[in-house]
Amino acid sequence: MLIPFLDLQAAYRELKDEIDAAVARVLNSGWYILGEEVEAFEAEWAAYCEADYAVGVANGLDALTLALRALDIGPGDEVIVPSNTYIATWLAVSAVGATPVPVEPDPATYNIDPRRIDAAVTPRTRALLPVHLYGQPADLDPILATARKHGLAVVEDAAQAHGARYKGRRIGGHGDVVCWSFYPGKNLGAMGDGGAITTNRADLADRIRVLRNYGSREKYVNEVKGVNSRLDPLQAAILRVKLQHLDAWTERRRAIARAYSEGLRDTDLTLPQVPDWAEPVWHLYVVRSPKRDKLQAQLTQAGIGTLIHYPIPPHMQAAYAELGIAPDALPIARDLARSVLSLPMGPHMQEQQSTVVLDIVVGSAAVGPIGRSR
């Protein structure tokens, strides 16, 4: 690719000396499971997220699953999820034996529409699971209000929202528990899998610490049936280095997003809409086009990497055929899957690269000058 969708190697090149020193520190410590390195990252991540507690786990899916387990959600329960999300959000619900109940997004923001949630609540509903999709916060106040009205827990999927703010406050402690992924391509990414939860509830933090470690807080003493889902000290050390640069990298992403929005405002693409109360971190810059496939093909031919987030909604996946949800039953998610395209985005993308992307997009036969962007 002339312009990759995301340049992961560039992050290592920029921080090579710091990352190499952090890895050497762990290797020389002789302590390779949990320990001081993980505890240090947990404290730093909790402080960054303006939360009281953080618990490191093996990956983002485990963070969601363990959060639901800590809330005693299981077979017979329902969890309200977005229809428009990566399937991991649904898989966590299934992993604890509960049933995902999808709610359509707001077409303007692509996040779950709070106005639709109340109608989906049943006597079996135990939790709401909003996703801060593409790095933009979901509208949490009405979601939390609905949860309080019905006595439900709120578990946030923040896998794409590292550093995002909702009404001036960082994502990390609004709901009962917030779940994070440190997959390499995330805004704060490890060099392998990693995840965490943040929370202001001491009871949930304690339960997840026990659950992640075979159900044990004391070696060979197992309180519950836990799992092995522990953040690796090597990844924790790398994340500690990258966390120091996260805000600066977010500003680089914001500069690219501004350039895209300015350069594409007079096209017939539908551009991202940011509410006044949201401070997104631009994990992805997603446009919509009725000629998406043609536009993507032309960008690929020009050596520009793009992705579709996501080409098949969860309710249309074979994995969830047993729910019996017809494709047209969730038309907003269906239509988004047919029209969304993610342009190259990352903290190491150069200004001249974003200019090339804009030139190719604006000049594409799939894009017109109608100006119905948002």
Coordinates of N, CA and C in Angstrom, one line a residue, residues 145-371:
A145 N -30.2 7.2 32.6 CA -31.5 7.5 33.2 C -32.4 6.3 33.0
T146 N -32.4 5.7 31.8 CA -33.2 4.5 31.5 C -32.8 3.4 32.4
A147 N -31.5 3.2 32.6 CA -31.0 2.1 33.5 C -31.5 2.3 34.9
R148 N -31.5 3.5 35.4 CA -32.0 3.8 36.8 C -33.5 3.6 36.9
K149 N -34.2 4.0 35.9 CA -35.7 3.8 35.8 C -36.0 2.3 36.0
H150 N -35.3 1.4 35.3 CA -35.6 0.0 35.3 C -34.7 -0.8 36.3
G151 N -33.8 -0.2 37.0 CA -33.0 -0.9 37.9 C -32.0 -1.8 37.2
L152 N -31.4 -1.3 36.1 CA -30.5 -2.1 35.3 C -29.0 -1.6 35.4
A153 N -28.1 -2.5 35.2 CA -26.7 -2.2 35.2 C -26.3 -1.6 33.8
V154 N -25.2 -0.8 33.8 CA -24.7 -0.3 32.5 C -23.3 -0.7 32.4
V155 N -23.0 -1.5 31.3 CA -21.7 -1.9 31.0 C -21.3 -1.3 29.7
E156 N -20.2 -0.5 29.7 CA -19.8 0.3 28.5 C -18.7 -0.5 27.7
D157 N -18.9 -0.6 26.4 CA -17.9 -1.1 25.6 C -17.1 0.1 25.0
A158 N -15.9 0.3 25.5 CA -15.1 1.5 25.2 C -13.9 1.1 24.4
A159 N -14.0 -0.1 23.7 CA -12.8 -0.6 23.0 C -12.2 0.3 22.0
Q160 N -13.0 1.3 21.5 CA -12.5 2.2 20.5 C -12.4 3.7 21.0
A161 N -12.5 3.9 22.3 CA -12.7 5.2 22.8 C -11.7 5.7 23.8
H162 N -10.5 5.3 23.7 CA -9.4 5.6 24.7 C -9.2 7.1 24.7
G163 N -9.6 7.8 25.8 CA -9.4 9.2 25.9 C -10.6 10.1 25.5
A164 N -11.6 9.5 25.0 CA -12.8 10.3 24.6 C -13.5 10.9 25.8
R165 N -14.2 12.0 25.6 CA -14.9 12.7 26.7 C -16.4 12.8 26.3
Y166 N -17.2 12.6 27.4 CA -18.6 12.9 27.3 C -18.9 14.0 28.2
K167 N -19.4 15.1 27.7 CA -19.7 16.3 28.4 C -18.6 16.7 29.4
G168 N -17.4 16.7 28.8 CA -16.2 17.1 29.5 C -15.5 16.1 30.4
R169 N -16.1 15.0 30.6 CA -15.5 13.9 31.5 C -15.1 12.7 30.7
R170 N -13.9 12.2 30.9 CA -13.4 11.1 30.2 C -14.3 9.9 30.3
I171 N -14.4 9.1 29.3 CA -15.1 7.8 29.3 C -14.2 7.0 30.3
G172 N -14.9 6.2 31.2 CA -14.1 5.4 32.1 C -14.8 5.1 33.4
G173 N -15.9 5.9 33.7 CA -16.5 5.6 35.0 C -18.0 6.1 35.0
H174 N -18.6 6.3 33.9 CA -20.0 6.7 33.9 C -20.9 5.6 34.4
G175 N -20.8 4.5 33.7 CA -21.6 3.3 34.0 C -21.1 2.5 35.2
D176 N -21.6 1.3 35.4 CA -21.1 0.5 36.5 C -19.7 0.0 36.2
V177 N -19.5 -0.4 34.9 CA -18.2 -0.9 34.5 C -17.9 -0.5 33.1
V178 N -16.7 -0.2 32.7 CA -16.3 0.2 31.4 C -15.2 -0.8 30.9
C179 N -15.4 -1.3 29.7 CA -14.5 -2.4 29.2 C -13.7 -1.9 28.0
W180 N -12.4 -2.2 28.1 CA -11.4 -1.7 27.2 C -10.7 -2.8 26.4
S181 N -10.3 -2.6 25.2 CA -9.4 -3.5 24.5 C -8.1 -2.7 24.2
F182 N -7.0 -3.4 24.2 CA -5.7 -2.9 23.8 C -5.1 -3.6 22.7
Y183 N -6.0 -4.2 21.8 CA -5.6 -4.8 20.6 C -4.7 -3.8 19.8
P184 N -3.7 -4.3 19.1 CA -2.7 -3.4 18.5 C -3.2 -2.3 17.7
G185 N -4.3 -2.4 17.1 CA -4.8 -1.3 16.2 C -5.6 -0.3 17.0
K186 N -5.8 -0.4 18.3 CA -6.6 0.5 19.0 C -5.8 1.8 19.2
N187 N -6.4 2.9 19.7 CA -5.7 4.1 19.9 C -4.7 4.0 21.0
L188 N -4.9 3.2 22.0 CA -3.9 2.7 22.9 C -3.8 1.2 22.7
G189 N -2.8 0.8 21.9 CA -2.7 -0.6 21.5 C -1.4 -1.2 22.1
A190 N -1.5 -2.5 22.5 CA -0.4 -3.2 22.9 C 0.3 -3.9 21.7
M191 N 1.3 -4.7 22.0 CA 1.9 -5.4 20.9 C 1.5 -6.9 21.0
G192 N 0.2 -7.1 21.0 CA -0.4 -8.3 21.2 C -1.8 -8.0 21.8
D193 N -2.4 -9.0 22.4 CA -3.7 -8.8 23.0 C -3.6 -8.2 24.4
G194 N -4.6 -7.5 24.8 CA -4.7 -7.0 26.1 C -6.0 -6.3 26.3
G195 N -6.5 -6.2 27.6 CA -7.7 -5.5 27.9 C -7.8 -5.1 29.3
A196 N -8.8 -4.4 29.7 CA -9.0 -3.9 31.1 C -10.4 -3.5 31.3
I197 N -10.8 -3.4 32.5 CA -12.0 -2.7 32.9 C -11.7 -1.6 33.8
T198 N -12.5 -0.5 33.8 CA -12.4 0.5 34.8 C -13.8 0.7 35.4
T199 N -13.8 1.1 36.7 CA -15.0 1.2 37.4 C -14.8 2.1 38.7
N200 N -15.9 2.6 39.2 CA -15.9 3.3 40.5 C -16.4 2.4 41.6
R201 N -16.7 1.2 41.2 CA -17.3 0.3 42.2 C -16.2 -0.7 42.7
A202 N -15.9 -0.6 44.0 CA -14.8 -1.5 44.5 C -15.3 -2.9 44.5
D203 N -16.5 -3.2 44.6 CA -17.0 -4.6 44.6 C -16.8 -5.3 43.3
L204 N -17.1 -4.5 42.2 CA -16.9 -5.1 40.9 C -15.4 -5.3 40.5
A205 N -14.6 -4.3 40.9 CA -13.2 -4.4 40.6 C -12.6 -5.6 41.4
D206 N -13.0 -5.9 42.6 CA -12.5 -7.0 43.4 C -13.0 -8.3 42.7
R207 N -14.2 -8.4 42.3 CA -14.8 -9.6 41.7 C -14.1 -10.0 40.4
I208 N -13.8 -9.0 39.6 CA -13.1 -9.2 38.4 C -11.7 -9.6 38.6
R209 N -11.0 -9.1 39.6 CA -9.6 -9.5 39.9 C -9.6 -11.0 40.3
V210 N -10.6 -11.4 41.0 CA -10.7 -12.8 41.4 C -11.0 -13.7 40.2
L211 N -12.0 -13.3 39.4 CA -12.5 -14.1 38.3 C -11.4 -14.2 37.2
R212 N -10.5 -13.2 37.0 CA -9.5 -13.3 36.0 C -8.4 -14.2 36.3
N213 N -8.3 -14.6 37.6 CA -7.1 -15.4 38.1 C -7.6 -16.7 38.7
Y214 N -8.3 -17.5 37.9 CA -8.8 -18.8 38.3 C -9.7 -18.8 39.5
G215 N -10.4 -17.6 39.8 CA -11.3 -17.5 40.9 C -10.5 -17.4 42.2
S216 N -9.3 -16.9 42.2 CA -8.4 -17.0 43.4 C -7.8 -15.7 43.6
R217 N -7.7 -15.3 44.9 CA -6.9 -14.2 45.3 C -5.7 -14.6 46.2
E218 N -5.8 -15.9 46.6 CA -4.7 -16.5 47.3 C -4.3 -17.8 46.6
K219 N -3.1 -18.1 46.3 CA -2.7 -19.2 45.5 C -3.2 -20.5 46.1
Y220 N -3.8 -21.3 45.2 CA -4.4 -22.6 45.5 C -5.7 -22.5 46.4
V221 N -6.2 -21.3 46.6 CA -7.5 -21.1 47.3 C -8.4 -20.5 46.3
N222 N -9.4 -21.3 45.8 CA -10.3 -20.8 44.7 C -11.7 -20.6 45.3
E223 N -12.1 -19.3 45.2 CA -13.4 -18.9 45.8 C -14.5 -19.2 44.8
V224 N -14.3 -19.0 43.5 CA -15.3 -19.2 42.5 C -14.7 -19.9 41.3
K225 N -15.5 -20.3 40.3 CA -15.0 -20.9 39.1 C -14.5 -19.7 38.2
G226 N -13.3 -19.4 38.2 CA -12.7 -18.3 37.4 C -12.1 -18.8 36.1
V227 N -11.4 -17.9 35.5 CA -10.7 -18.2 34.3 C -9.3 -17.6 34.3
N228 N -8.5 -17.9 33.3 CA -7.2 -17.4 33.2 C -7.2 -16.2 32.2
S229 N -7.3 -15.0 32.7 CA -7.4 -13.8 31.8 C -6.7 -12.7 32.4
R230 N -5.4 -12.7 32.3 CA -4.5 -11.8 33.0 C -3.7 -10.9 32.0
L231 N -3.7 -9.6 32.2 CA -2.9 -8.8 31.3 C -1.4 -9.1 31.5
D232 N -0.7 -9.3 30.4 CA 0.7 -9.7 30.5 C 1.6 -8.6 30.9
P233 N 2.5 -8.8 31.8 CA 3.4 -7.7 32.3 C 4.2 -7.0 31.1
L234 N 4.5 -7.8 30.1 CA 5.2 -7.2 28.9 C 4.3 -6.2 28.2
Q235 N 3.0 -6.6 28.1 CA 2.1 -5.7 27.4 C 1.8 -4.5 28.3
A236 N 1.7 -4.7 29.6 CA 1.5 -3.6 30.5 C 2.6 -2.6 30.5
A237 N 3.8 -3.1 30.4 CA 5.0 -2.2 30.3 C 4.9 -1.3 29.0
I238 N 4.6 -2.0 27.9 CA 4.5 -1.3 26.6 C 3.3 -0.2 26.7
L239 N 2.2 -0.6 27.3 CA 1.1 0.3 27.4 C 1.4 1.5 28.3
R240 N 2.2 1.3 29.3 CA 2.6 2.4 30.1 C 3.4 3.4 29.3
V241 N 4.3 2.9 28.4 CA 5.0 3.9 27.6 C 4.1 4.6 26.6
K242 N 3.2 3.9 26.0 CA 2.3 4.5 25.0 C 1.3 5.4 25.6
L243 N 0.9 5.1 26.8 CA -0.1 6.0 27.5 C 0.5 7.4 27.7
Q244 N 1.8 7.6 27.9 CA 2.3 8.9 28.0 C 2.2 9.7 26.7
H245 N 2.0 9.0 25.6 CA 1.9 9.7 24.3 C 0.5 9.7 23.7
L246 N -0.4 9.2 24.5 CA -1.8 9.0 23.9 C -2.4 10.3 23.5
D247 N -2.4 11.3 24.4 CA -3.1 12.5 24.1 C -2.5 13.2 22.9
A248 N -1.1 13.2 22.8 CA -0.5 13.8 21.6 C -0.9 13.1 20.3
W249 N -1.0 11.7 20.4 CA -1.4 11.0 19.3 C -2.9 11.2 18.9
T250 N -3.7 11.4 19.9 CA -5.1 11.8 19.7 C -5.2 13.1 18.9
E251 N -4.4 14.1 19.3 CA -4.4 15.4 18.6 C -4.0 15.2 17.1
R252 N -3.1 14.3 16.8 CA -2.7 14.0 15.4 C -3.9 13.4 14.7
R253 N -4.7 12.5 15.3 CA -5.9 12.0 14.7 C -6.9 13.1 14.5
R254 N -7.1 14.0 15.4 CA -8.0 15.0 15.3 C -7.7 15.9 14.1
A255 N -6.4 16.2 13.9 CA -6.0 17.0 12.8 C -6.3 16.3 11.4
I256 N -6.2 15.0 11.3 CA -6.5 14.3 10.1 C -8.0 14.4 9.9
A257 N -8.8 14.2 11.0 CA -10.3 14.2 10.9 C -10.7 15.6 10.4
R258 N -10.1 16.7 10.9 CA -10.5 18.0 10.5 C -10.2 18.2 9.0
A259 N -9.0 17.7 8.6 CA -8.7 17.8 7.1 C -9.7 17.1 6.3
Y260 N -10.0 15.8 6.7 CA -11.0 15.1 5.9 C -12.3 15.8 5.9
S261 N -12.8 16.3 7.0 CA -14.1 16.9 7.1 C -14.2 18.2 6.2
E262 N -13.1 18.9 6.2 CA -13.0 20.2 5.4 C -12.9 19.8 4.0
G263 N -12.1 18.8 3.6 CA -11.9 18.5 2.2 C -13.0 17.8 1.6
L264 N -13.9 17.2 2.4 CA -15.0 16.4 1.8 C -16.4 17.1 2.0
R265 N -16.4 18.2 2.6 CA -17.7 18.8 3.0 C -18.6 19.2 1.8
D266 N -18.0 19.4 0.6 CA -18.8 19.7 -0.6 C -19.1 18.5 -1.5
T267 N -18.9 17.3 -1.0 CA -19.2 16.1 -1.7 C -20.5 15.5 -1.3
D268 N -20.9 14.5 -2.0 CA -22.2 13.8 -1.6 C -22.0 12.7 -0.6
L269 N -20.8 12.6 0.0 CA -20.6 11.6 1.0 C -21.2 12.1 2.3
T270 N -21.7 11.2 3.1 CA -22.2 11.5 4.4 C -21.0 11.4 5.4
L271 N -20.7 12.5 6.0 CA -19.5 12.6 6.9 C -19.9 12.4 8.4
P272 N -19.0 12.1 9.2 CA -19.3 11.9 10.6 C -19.9 13.2 11.3
Q273 N -20.9 13.0 12.1 CA -21.5 14.1 12.8 C -21.1 14.0 14.3
V274 N -20.6 15.1 14.9 CA -20.2 15.1 16.3 C -21.1 16.0 17.1
P275 N -21.8 15.5 18.0 CA -22.7 16.3 18.9 C -21.8 17.3 19.7
D276 N -22.4 18.4 20.2 CA -21.7 19.4 21.0 C -21.1 18.8 22.2
W277 N -21.7 17.8 22.8 CA -21.3 17.2 24.1 C -20.2 16.2 23.9
A278 N -19.8 15.8 22.7 CA -18.9 14.7 22.5 C -17.5 15.2 22.1
E279 N -16.5 14.6 22.6 CA -15.1 14.8 22.2 C -14.5 13.5 21.7
P280 N -14.7 13.2 20.5 CA -14.2 11.9 19.9 C -12.7 11.8 19.8
V281 N -12.2 10.6 19.7 CA -10.8 10.4 19.6 C -10.4 9.8 18.2
W282 N -11.4 9.7 17.3 CA -11.2 9.3 15.9 C -10.4 8.0 15.8
H283 N -10.9 7.0 16.5 CA -10.3 5.7 16.2 C -10.5 5.4 14.7
L284 N -11.7 5.8 14.2 CA -12.0 5.6 12.8 C -12.6 6.8 12.2
Y285 N -12.4 7.1 11.0 CA -13.1 8.2 10.3 C -13.9 7.5 9.2
V286 N -15.2 7.4 9.4 CA -16.1 6.6 8.6 C -17.0 7.5 7.8
V287 N -17.0 7.3 6.5 CA -17.9 8.0 5.6 C -19.0 7.0 5.1
R288 N -20.1 7.6 4.5 CA -21.1 6.7 3.9 C -21.3 7.1 2.5
S289 N -21.5 6.1 1.6 CA -21.7 6.3 0.2 C -22.6 5.2 -0.4
P290 N -23.6 5.6 -1.2 CA -24.3 4.5 -1.9 C -23.5 3.8 -2.9
K291 N -22.4 4.4 -3.3 CA -21.4 3.7 -4.2 C -20.2 3.3 -3.5
R292 N -20.3 2.8 -2.2 CA -19.2 2.5 -1.4 C -18.2 1.5 -2.0
D293 N -18.7 0.4 -2.6 CA -17.9 -0.6 -3.1 C -17.0 -0.1 -4.3
K294 N -17.6 0.8 -5.1 CA -16.9 1.4 -6.2 C -15.8 2.3 -5.7
L295 N -16.1 3.1 -4.7 CA -15.2 4.0 -4.1 C -14.0 3.3 -3.5
Q296 N -14.3 2.2 -2.8 CA -13.3 1.4 -2.1 C -12.4 0.8 -3.2
A297 N -12.9 0.3 -4.2 CA -12.1 -0.3 -5.3 C -11.2 0.7 -5.9
Q298 N -11.6 1.9 -6.1 CA -10.8 2.9 -6.7 C -9.7 3.3 -5.8
L299 N -10.0 3.4 -4.5 CA -8.9 3.7 -3.5 C -7.9 2.6 -3.4
T300 N -8.4 1.4 -3.5 CA -7.4 0.2 -3.4 C -6.5 0.3 -4.7
Q301 N -7.1 0.5 -5.8 CA -6.3 0.6 -7.0 C -5.3 1.7 -7.0
A302 N -5.6 2.8 -6.2 CA -4.6 3.9 -6.1 C -3.6 3.6 -4.9
G303 N -3.7 2.4 -4.3 CA -2.7 2.1 -3.3 C -3.1 2.7 -1.9
I304 N -4.4 2.9 -1.7 CA -4.8 3.5 -0.4 C -5.6 2.5 0.3
G305 N -5.2 2.2 1.6 CA -5.9 1.2 2.4 C -7.2 1.7 3.0
T306 N -8.2 0.9 2.9 CA -9.5 1.2 3.6 C -10.0 -0.1 4.2
L307 N -11.0 0.1 5.1 CA -11.7 -1.1 5.7 C -13.2 -0.7 5.8
I308 N -14.0 -1.8 6.0 CA -15.4 -1.6 6.3 C -15.7 -2.0 7.7
H309 N -16.2 -1.1 8.5 CA -16.5 -1.4 9.9 C -18.0 -1.2 10.1
Y310 N -18.9 -2.2 9.8 CA -18.5 -3.6 9.7 C -19.4 -4.1 8.5
P311 N -18.9 -5.1 7.7 CA -19.6 -5.5 6.5 C -20.8 -6.3 6.7
I312 N -20.9 -7.1 7.9 CA -22.0 -7.9 8.2 C -22.5 -7.6 9.6
P313 N -23.7 -7.1 9.8 CA -24.1 -6.8 11.2 C -24.2 -8.1 12.0
P314 N -24.1 -8.1 13.3 CA -24.2 -9.3 14.1 C -25.5 -10.1 13.8
H315 N -26.6 -9.4 13.7 CA -27.9 -10.2 13.5 C -27.9 -10.9 12.2
M316 N -27.1 -10.6 11.2 CA -27.0 -11.3 9.9 C -25.9 -12.3 9.8
Q317 N -25.2 -12.5 10.9 CA -24.1 -13.5 11.0 C -24.7 -14.9 11.2
A318 N -24.0 -15.9 10.7 CA -24.5 -17.3 10.9 C -24.4 -17.6 12.4
A319 N -23.5 -17.0 13.1 CA -23.3 -17.2 14.5 C -24.6 -16.9 15.3
Y320 N -25.4 -16.0 14.8 CA -26.7 -15.6 15.5 C -27.9 -16.0 14.8
A321 N -27.8 -17.0 13.9 CA -29.0 -17.5 13.2 C -30.1 -18.0 14.1
E322 N -29.7 -18.5 15.3 CA -30.7 -19.1 16.2 C -31.6 -18.0 16.7
L323 N -31.2 -16.7 16.7 CA -32.1 -15.7 17.2 C -33.3 -15.4 16.2
G324 N -33.1 -15.8 15.0 CA -34.2 -15.7 14.0 C -34.6 -14.3 13.7
I325 N -33.6 -13.4 13.7 CA -33.8 -12.0 13.3 C -33.6 -11.8 11.8
A326 N -34.6 -11.4 11.2 CA -34.6 -11.2 9.7 C -33.6 -10.0 9.4
P327 N -32.9 -10.1 8.3 CA -32.0 -8.9 7.9 C -32.7 -7.6 7.9
D328 N -34.0 -7.6 7.4 CA -34.7 -6.3 7.3 C -35.3 -5.8 8.6
A329 N -35.2 -6.7 9.7 CA -35.8 -6.3 11.0 C -35.0 -5.2 11.6
L330 N -33.7 -5.1 11.2 CA -32.9 -4.0 11.8 C -32.3 -3.2 10.6
P331 N -33.2 -2.4 9.9 CA -32.8 -1.8 8.7 C -31.6 -0.8 8.8
I332 N -31.5 -0.1 9.9 CA -30.5 0.9 10.0 C -29.1 0.2 10.0
A333 N -29.0 -0.8 10.8 CA -27.7 -1.6 10.9 C -27.4 -2.2 9.5
R334 N -28.5 -2.7 8.9 CA -28.3 -3.3 7.5 C -27.8 -2.3 6.5
D335 N -28.4 -1.1 6.5 CA -28.0 -0.1 5.5 C -26.6 0.5 5.8
L336 N -26.3 0.6 7.1 CA -24.9 1.1 7.4 C -23.9 0.1 6.9
A337 N -24.1 -1.2 7.1 CA -23.2 -2.2 6.6 C -23.0 -2.1 5.1
R338 N -24.0 -1.7 4.4 CA -23.9 -1.6 2.9 C -23.2 -0.3 2.4
S339 N -23.0 0.7 3.3 CA -22.6 2.0 2.8 C -21.4 2.6 3.5
V340 N -21.0 2.1 4.7 CA -19.9 2.7 5.4 C -18.5 2.3 4.9
L341 N -17.6 3.3 4.9 CA -16.2 3.0 4.5 C -15.3 3.8 5.4
S342 N -14.3 3.1 6.0 CA -13.3 3.8 6.9 C -12.1 4.2 6.1
L343 N -11.8 5.5 6.1 CA -10.6 6.0 5.4 C -9.4 5.8 6.3
P344 N -8.2 5.9 5.7 CA -7.0 5.8 6.5 C -6.9 6.8 7.7
M345 N -6.6 6.3 8.9 CA -6.5 7.1 10.1 C -5.5 6.5 11.0
G346 N -4.7 7.4 11.6 CA -3.7 7.0 12.6 C -2.8 8.1 13.0
P347 N -2.2 8.0 14.1 CA -1.3 9.1 14.6 C -0.1 9.4 13.8
H348 N 0.3 8.4 12.9 CA 1.5 8.5 12.2 C 1.3 8.8 10.7
M349 N 0.0 9.1 10.4 CA -0.3 9.5 9.0 C 0.2 10.9 8.8
Q350 N 0.9 11.1 7.7 CA 1.4 12.4 7.4 C 0.4 13.3 6.6
E351 N 0.6 14.6 6.8 CA -0.4 15.6 6.1 C -0.5 15.3 4.6
Q352 N 0.7 15.1 4.0 CA 0.7 14.9 2.5 C -0.1 13.6 2.2
Q353 N -0.1 12.6 3.1 CA -0.9 11.4 2.8 C -2.4 11.7 2.9
S354 N -2.8 12.4 3.9 CA -4.2 12.8 3.9 C -4.6 13.6 2.7
T355 N -3.7 14.4 2.2 CA -4.0 15.2 1.0 C -4.2 14.3 -0.2
V356 N -3.4 13.3 -0.3 CA -3.5 12.3 -1.4 C -4.8 11.6 -1.3
V357 N -5.2 11.1 -0.1 CA -6.5 10.5 0.1 C -7.6 11.4 -0.4
L358 N -7.6 12.6 0.1 CA -8.7 13.5 -0.3 C -8.7 13.7 -1.8
D359 N -7.6 13.9 -2.5 CA -7.6 14.1 -3.9 C -8.2 12.9 -4.6
I360 N -7.9 11.7 -4.2 CA -8.4 10.5 -4.8 C -9.9 10.4 -4.6
V361 N -10.3 10.6 -3.3 CA -11.8 10.5 -3.0 C -12.6 11.5 -3.8
V362 N -12.2 12.8 -3.8 CA -12.9 13.8 -4.4 C -12.9 13.6 -5.9
G363 N -11.9 13.1 -6.5 CA -11.8 12.8 -7.9 C -12.4 11.5 -8.4
S364 N -12.9 10.7 -7.4 CA -13.5 9.4 -7.7 C -14.8 9.6 -8.5
A365 N -15.0 8.7 -9.4 CA -16.3 8.7 -10.2 C -17.5 8.3 -9.3
A366 N -17.1 7.7 -8.1 CA -18.2 7.3 -7.1 C -18.6 8.4 -6.2
V367 N -18.0 9.6 -6.3 CA -18.3 10.7 -5.4 C -18.7 11.9 -6.2
G368 N -19.8 12.5 -5.9 CA -20.3 13.7 -6.6 C -20.2 14.9 -5.7
P369 N -20.5 16.1 -6.3 CA -20.3 17.4 -5.7 C -21.6 17.9 -5.1
I370 N -22.5 17.1 -4.7 CA -23.9 17.5 -4.4 C -23.9 18.3 -3.0
G371 N -23.0 17.8 -2.1 CA -22.9 18.5 -0.8 C -24.0 18.2 0.2

